[in-house]
PDB file of C-alpha atoms in Angstrom:
ATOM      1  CA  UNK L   1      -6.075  14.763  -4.246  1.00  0.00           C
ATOM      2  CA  UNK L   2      -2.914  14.128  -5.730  1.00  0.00           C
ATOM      3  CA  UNK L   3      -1.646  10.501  -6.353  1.00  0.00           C
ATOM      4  CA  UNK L   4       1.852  10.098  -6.910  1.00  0.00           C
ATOM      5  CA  UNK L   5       5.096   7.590  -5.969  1.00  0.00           C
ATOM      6  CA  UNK L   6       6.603   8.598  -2.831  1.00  0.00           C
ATOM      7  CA  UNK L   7       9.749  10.231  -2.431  1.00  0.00           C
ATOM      8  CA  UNK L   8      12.344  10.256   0.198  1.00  0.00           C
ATOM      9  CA  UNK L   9      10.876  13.416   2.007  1.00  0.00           C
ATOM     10  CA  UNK L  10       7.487  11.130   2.088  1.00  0.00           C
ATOM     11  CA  UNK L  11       9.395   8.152   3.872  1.00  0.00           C
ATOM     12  CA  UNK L  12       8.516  10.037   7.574  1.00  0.00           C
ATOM     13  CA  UNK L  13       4.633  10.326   7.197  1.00  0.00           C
ATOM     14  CA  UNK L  14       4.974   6.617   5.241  1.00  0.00           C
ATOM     15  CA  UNK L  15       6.171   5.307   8.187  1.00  0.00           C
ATOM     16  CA  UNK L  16       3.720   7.112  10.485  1.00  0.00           C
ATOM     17  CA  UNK L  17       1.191   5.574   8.381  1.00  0.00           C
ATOM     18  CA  UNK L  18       2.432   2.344   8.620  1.00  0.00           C
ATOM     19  CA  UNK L  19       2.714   2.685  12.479  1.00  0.00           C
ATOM     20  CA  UNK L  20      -0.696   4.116  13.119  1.00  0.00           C
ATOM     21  CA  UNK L  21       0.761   7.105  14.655  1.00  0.00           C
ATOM     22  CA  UNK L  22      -1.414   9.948  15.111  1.00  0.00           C
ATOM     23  CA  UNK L  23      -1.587  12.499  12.593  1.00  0.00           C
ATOM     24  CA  UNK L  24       1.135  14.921  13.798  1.00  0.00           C
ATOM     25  CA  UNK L  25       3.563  12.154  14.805  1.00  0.00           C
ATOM     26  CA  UNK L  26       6.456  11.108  12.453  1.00  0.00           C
ATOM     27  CA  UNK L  27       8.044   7.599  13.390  1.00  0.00           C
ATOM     28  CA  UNK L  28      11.905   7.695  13.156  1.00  0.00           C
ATOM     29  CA  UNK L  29      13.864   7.046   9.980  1.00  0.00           C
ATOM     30  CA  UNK L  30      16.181   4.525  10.465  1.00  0.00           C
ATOM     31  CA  UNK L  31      18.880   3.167   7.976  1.00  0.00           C
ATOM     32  CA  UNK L  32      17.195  -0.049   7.793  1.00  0.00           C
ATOM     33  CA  UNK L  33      14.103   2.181   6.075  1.00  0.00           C
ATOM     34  CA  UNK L  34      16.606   4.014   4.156  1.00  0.00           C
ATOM     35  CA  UNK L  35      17.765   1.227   2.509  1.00  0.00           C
ATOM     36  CA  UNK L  36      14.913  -0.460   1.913  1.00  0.00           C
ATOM     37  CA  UNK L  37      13.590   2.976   0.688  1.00  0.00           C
ATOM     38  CA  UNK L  38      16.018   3.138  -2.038  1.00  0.00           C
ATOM     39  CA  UNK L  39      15.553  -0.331  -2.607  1.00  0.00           C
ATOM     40  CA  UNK L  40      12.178   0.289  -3.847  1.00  0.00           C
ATOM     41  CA  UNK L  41      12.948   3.390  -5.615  1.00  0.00           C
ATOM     42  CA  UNK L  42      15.425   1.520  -7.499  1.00  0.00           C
ATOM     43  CA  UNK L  43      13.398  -1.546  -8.455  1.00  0.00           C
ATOM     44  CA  UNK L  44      10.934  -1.037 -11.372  1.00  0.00           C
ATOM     45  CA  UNK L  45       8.707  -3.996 -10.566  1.00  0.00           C
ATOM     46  CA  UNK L  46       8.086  -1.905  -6.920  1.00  0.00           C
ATOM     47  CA  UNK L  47       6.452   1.504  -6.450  1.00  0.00           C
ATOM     48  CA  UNK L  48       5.446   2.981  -2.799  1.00  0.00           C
ATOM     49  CA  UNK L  49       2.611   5.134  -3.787  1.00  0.00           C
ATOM     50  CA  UNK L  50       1.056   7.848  -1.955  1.00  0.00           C
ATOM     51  CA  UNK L  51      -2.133   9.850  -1.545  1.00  0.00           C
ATOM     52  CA  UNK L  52      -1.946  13.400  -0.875  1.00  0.00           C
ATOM     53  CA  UNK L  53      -4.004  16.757  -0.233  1.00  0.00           C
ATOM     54  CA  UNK L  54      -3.914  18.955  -3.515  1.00  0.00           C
ATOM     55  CA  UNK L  55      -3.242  22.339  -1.566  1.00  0.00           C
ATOM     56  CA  UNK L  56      -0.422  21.181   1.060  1.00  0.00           C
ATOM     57  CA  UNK L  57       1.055  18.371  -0.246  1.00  0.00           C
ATOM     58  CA  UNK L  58      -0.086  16.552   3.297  1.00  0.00           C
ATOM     59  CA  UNK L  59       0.481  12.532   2.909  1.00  0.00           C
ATOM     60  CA  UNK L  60      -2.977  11.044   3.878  1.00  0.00           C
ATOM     61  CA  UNK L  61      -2.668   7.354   2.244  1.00  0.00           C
ATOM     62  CA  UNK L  62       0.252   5.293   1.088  1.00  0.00           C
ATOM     63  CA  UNK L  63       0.682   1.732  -0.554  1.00  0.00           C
ATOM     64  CA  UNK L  64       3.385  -0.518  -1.803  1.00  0.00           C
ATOM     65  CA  UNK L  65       3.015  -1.944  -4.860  1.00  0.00           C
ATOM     66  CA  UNK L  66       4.940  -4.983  -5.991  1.00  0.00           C
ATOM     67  CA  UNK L  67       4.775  -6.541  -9.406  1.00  0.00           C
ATOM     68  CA  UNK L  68       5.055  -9.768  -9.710  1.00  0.00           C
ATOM     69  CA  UNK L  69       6.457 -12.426 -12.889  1.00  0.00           C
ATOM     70  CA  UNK L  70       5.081 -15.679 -13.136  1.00  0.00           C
ATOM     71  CA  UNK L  71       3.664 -18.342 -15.795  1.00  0.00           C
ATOM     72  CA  UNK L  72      -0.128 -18.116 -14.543  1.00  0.00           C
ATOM     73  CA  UNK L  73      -2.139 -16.004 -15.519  1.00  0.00           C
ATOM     74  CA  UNK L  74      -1.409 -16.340 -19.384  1.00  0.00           C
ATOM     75  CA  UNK L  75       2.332 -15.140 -17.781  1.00  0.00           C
ATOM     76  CA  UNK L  76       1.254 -11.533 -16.881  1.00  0.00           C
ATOM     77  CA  UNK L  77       2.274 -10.135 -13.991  1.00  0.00           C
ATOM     78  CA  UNK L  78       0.270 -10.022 -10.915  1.00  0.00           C
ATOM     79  CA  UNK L  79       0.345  -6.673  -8.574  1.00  0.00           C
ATOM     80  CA  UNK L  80       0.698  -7.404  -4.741  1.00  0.00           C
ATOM     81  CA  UNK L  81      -0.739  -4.523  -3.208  1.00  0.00           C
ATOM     82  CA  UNK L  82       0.862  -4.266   0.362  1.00  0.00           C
ATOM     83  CA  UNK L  83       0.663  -1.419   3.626  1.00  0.00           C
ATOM     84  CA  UNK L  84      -2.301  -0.001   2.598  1.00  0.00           C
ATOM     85  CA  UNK L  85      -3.012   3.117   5.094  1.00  0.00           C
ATOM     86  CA  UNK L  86      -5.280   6.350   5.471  1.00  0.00           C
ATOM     87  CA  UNK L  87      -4.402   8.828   7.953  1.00  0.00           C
ATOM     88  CA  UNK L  88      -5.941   7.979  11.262  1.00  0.00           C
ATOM     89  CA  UNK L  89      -7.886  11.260  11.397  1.00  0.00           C
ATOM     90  CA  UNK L  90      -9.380  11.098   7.308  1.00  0.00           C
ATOM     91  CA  UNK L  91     -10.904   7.549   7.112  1.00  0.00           C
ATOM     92  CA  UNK L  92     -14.109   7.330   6.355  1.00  0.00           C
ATOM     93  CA  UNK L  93     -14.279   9.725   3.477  1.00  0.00           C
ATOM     94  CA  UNK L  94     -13.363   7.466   0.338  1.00  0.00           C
ATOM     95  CA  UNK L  95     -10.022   7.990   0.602  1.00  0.00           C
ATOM     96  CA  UNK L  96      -9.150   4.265   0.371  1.00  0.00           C
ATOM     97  CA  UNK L  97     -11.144   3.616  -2.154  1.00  0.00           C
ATOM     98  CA  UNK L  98     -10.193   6.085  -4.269  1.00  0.00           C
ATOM     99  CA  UNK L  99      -5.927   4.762  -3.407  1.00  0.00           C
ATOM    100  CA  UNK L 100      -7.513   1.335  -4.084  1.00  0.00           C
ATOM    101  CA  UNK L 101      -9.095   2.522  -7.561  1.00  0.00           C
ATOM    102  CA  UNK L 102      -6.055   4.231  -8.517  1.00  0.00           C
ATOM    103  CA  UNK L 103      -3.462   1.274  -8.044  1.00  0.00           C
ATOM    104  CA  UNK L 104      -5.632  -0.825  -9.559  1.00  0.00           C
ATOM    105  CA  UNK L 105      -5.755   1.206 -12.705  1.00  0.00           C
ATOM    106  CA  UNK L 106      -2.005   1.396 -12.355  1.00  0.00           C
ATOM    107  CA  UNK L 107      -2.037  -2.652 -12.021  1.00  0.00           C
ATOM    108  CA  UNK L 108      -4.208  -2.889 -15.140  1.00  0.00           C
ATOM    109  CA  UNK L 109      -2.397  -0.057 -17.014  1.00  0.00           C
ATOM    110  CA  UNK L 110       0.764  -2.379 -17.080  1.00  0.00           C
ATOM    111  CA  UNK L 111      -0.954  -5.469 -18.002  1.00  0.00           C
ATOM    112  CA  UNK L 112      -1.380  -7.125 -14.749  1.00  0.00           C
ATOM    113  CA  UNK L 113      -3.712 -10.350 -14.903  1.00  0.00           C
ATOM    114  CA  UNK L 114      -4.919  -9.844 -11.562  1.00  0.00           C
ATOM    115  CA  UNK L 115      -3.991  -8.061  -8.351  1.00  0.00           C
ATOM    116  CA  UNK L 116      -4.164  -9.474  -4.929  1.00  0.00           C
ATOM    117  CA  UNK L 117      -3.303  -8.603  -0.918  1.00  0.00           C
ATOM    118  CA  UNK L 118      -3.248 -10.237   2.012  1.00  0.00           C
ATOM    119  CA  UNK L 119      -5.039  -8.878   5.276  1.00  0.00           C
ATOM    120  CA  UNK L 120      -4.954  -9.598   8.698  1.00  0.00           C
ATOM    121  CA  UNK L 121      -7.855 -12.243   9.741  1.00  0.00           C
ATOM    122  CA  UNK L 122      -8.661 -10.002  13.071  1.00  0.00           C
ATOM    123  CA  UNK L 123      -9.280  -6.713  10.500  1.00  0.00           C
ATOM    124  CA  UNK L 124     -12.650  -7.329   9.760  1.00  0.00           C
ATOM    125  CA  UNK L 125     -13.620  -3.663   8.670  1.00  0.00           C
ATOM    126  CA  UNK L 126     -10.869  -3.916   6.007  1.00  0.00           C
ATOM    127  CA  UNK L 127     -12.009  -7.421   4.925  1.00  0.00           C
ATOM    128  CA  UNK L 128     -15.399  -5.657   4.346  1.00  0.00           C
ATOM    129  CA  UNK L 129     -13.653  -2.663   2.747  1.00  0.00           C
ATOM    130  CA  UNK L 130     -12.225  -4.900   0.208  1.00  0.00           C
ATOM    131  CA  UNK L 131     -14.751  -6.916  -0.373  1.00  0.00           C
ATOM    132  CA  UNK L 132     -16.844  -3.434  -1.269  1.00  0.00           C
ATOM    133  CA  UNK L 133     -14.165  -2.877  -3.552  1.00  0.00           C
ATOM    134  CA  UNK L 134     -14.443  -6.233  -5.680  1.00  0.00           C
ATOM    135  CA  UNK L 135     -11.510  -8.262  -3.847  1.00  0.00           C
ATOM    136  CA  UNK L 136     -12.966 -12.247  -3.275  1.00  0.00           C
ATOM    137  CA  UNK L 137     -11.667 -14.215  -0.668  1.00  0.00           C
ATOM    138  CA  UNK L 138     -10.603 -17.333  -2.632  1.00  0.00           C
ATOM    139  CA  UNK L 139      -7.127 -18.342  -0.968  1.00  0.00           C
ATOM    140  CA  UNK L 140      -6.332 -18.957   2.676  1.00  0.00           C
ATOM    141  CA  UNK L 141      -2.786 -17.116   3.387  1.00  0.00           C
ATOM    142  CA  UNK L 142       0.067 -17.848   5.443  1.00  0.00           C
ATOM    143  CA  UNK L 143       3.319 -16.268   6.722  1.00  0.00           C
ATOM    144  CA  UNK L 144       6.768 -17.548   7.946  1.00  0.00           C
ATOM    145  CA  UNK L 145       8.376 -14.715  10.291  1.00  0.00           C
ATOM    146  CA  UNK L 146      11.875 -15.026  10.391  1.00  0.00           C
ATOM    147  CA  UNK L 147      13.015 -11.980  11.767  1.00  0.00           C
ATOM    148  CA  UNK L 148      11.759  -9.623  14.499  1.00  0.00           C
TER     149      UNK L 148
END
């Protein structure tokens, strides 16, 4: 496996991921992906990370990683681990775990005090996932939509 930050020929199979698509579907790039694409390239306190197969170069897992300032935590940053996906067809086989392993080394390699995600209440396998993994539940979460 080969765990690297994504590039812009990754962004189709990213967004696959992110959409659940099945393992030979590709969702369509828009601009609006584009730019936030580049935005994230561009912005050292964000990395979109991905997982891949050592022999094809085959996208199986991605995650966005955002880095966050603040005075807590002694004022280290905190990683916000976001859009955490394994291909459809290769869950099951450690795969997250091993993404989950390797951002968190990546968090703790810059100094993070802590790293944290959010999770939808009606995911229960992933709530058990990352509570396998060492994640606590100690904050209730809540989100403002303002666009669809």
């Amino acid at each position: 496996m080969i765990f690297r930050t994504a590039t812009r020929e990754d962004l189709p199979a990213v967004l696959a991921l992110l959409a659940d698509a099945g393992e030979e579907e590709r969702a369509e790039v828009t601009e609006a992906h584009e730019q936030a694409f580049a935005a994230i390239e561009a912005d050292a306190r964000n990395e979109m990370l991905v997982l891949c197969e050592g022999g094809t170069g085959t996208v199986l897992g991605c995650l966005q990683l955002t880095y966050v300032p603040g005075l807590g935590q002694g004022g280290r940053e905190r990683a916000l681990v976001e859009a955490v996906r394994i291909r459809e067809d290769r869950r099951g086989a450690g795969l997250g775990a091993e993404l989950m392993r390797l951002a968190v080394a990546r968090a703790r390699e810059r100094g993070c005090g802590l790293v944290q995600l959010t999770s939808n209440k009606q995911r229960a396998d992933a709530h058990r996932f990352y509570e396998r993994l060492g994640f606590a539940r100690s904050h209730e979460g809540f989100k403002l939509r303002l666009a669809e």
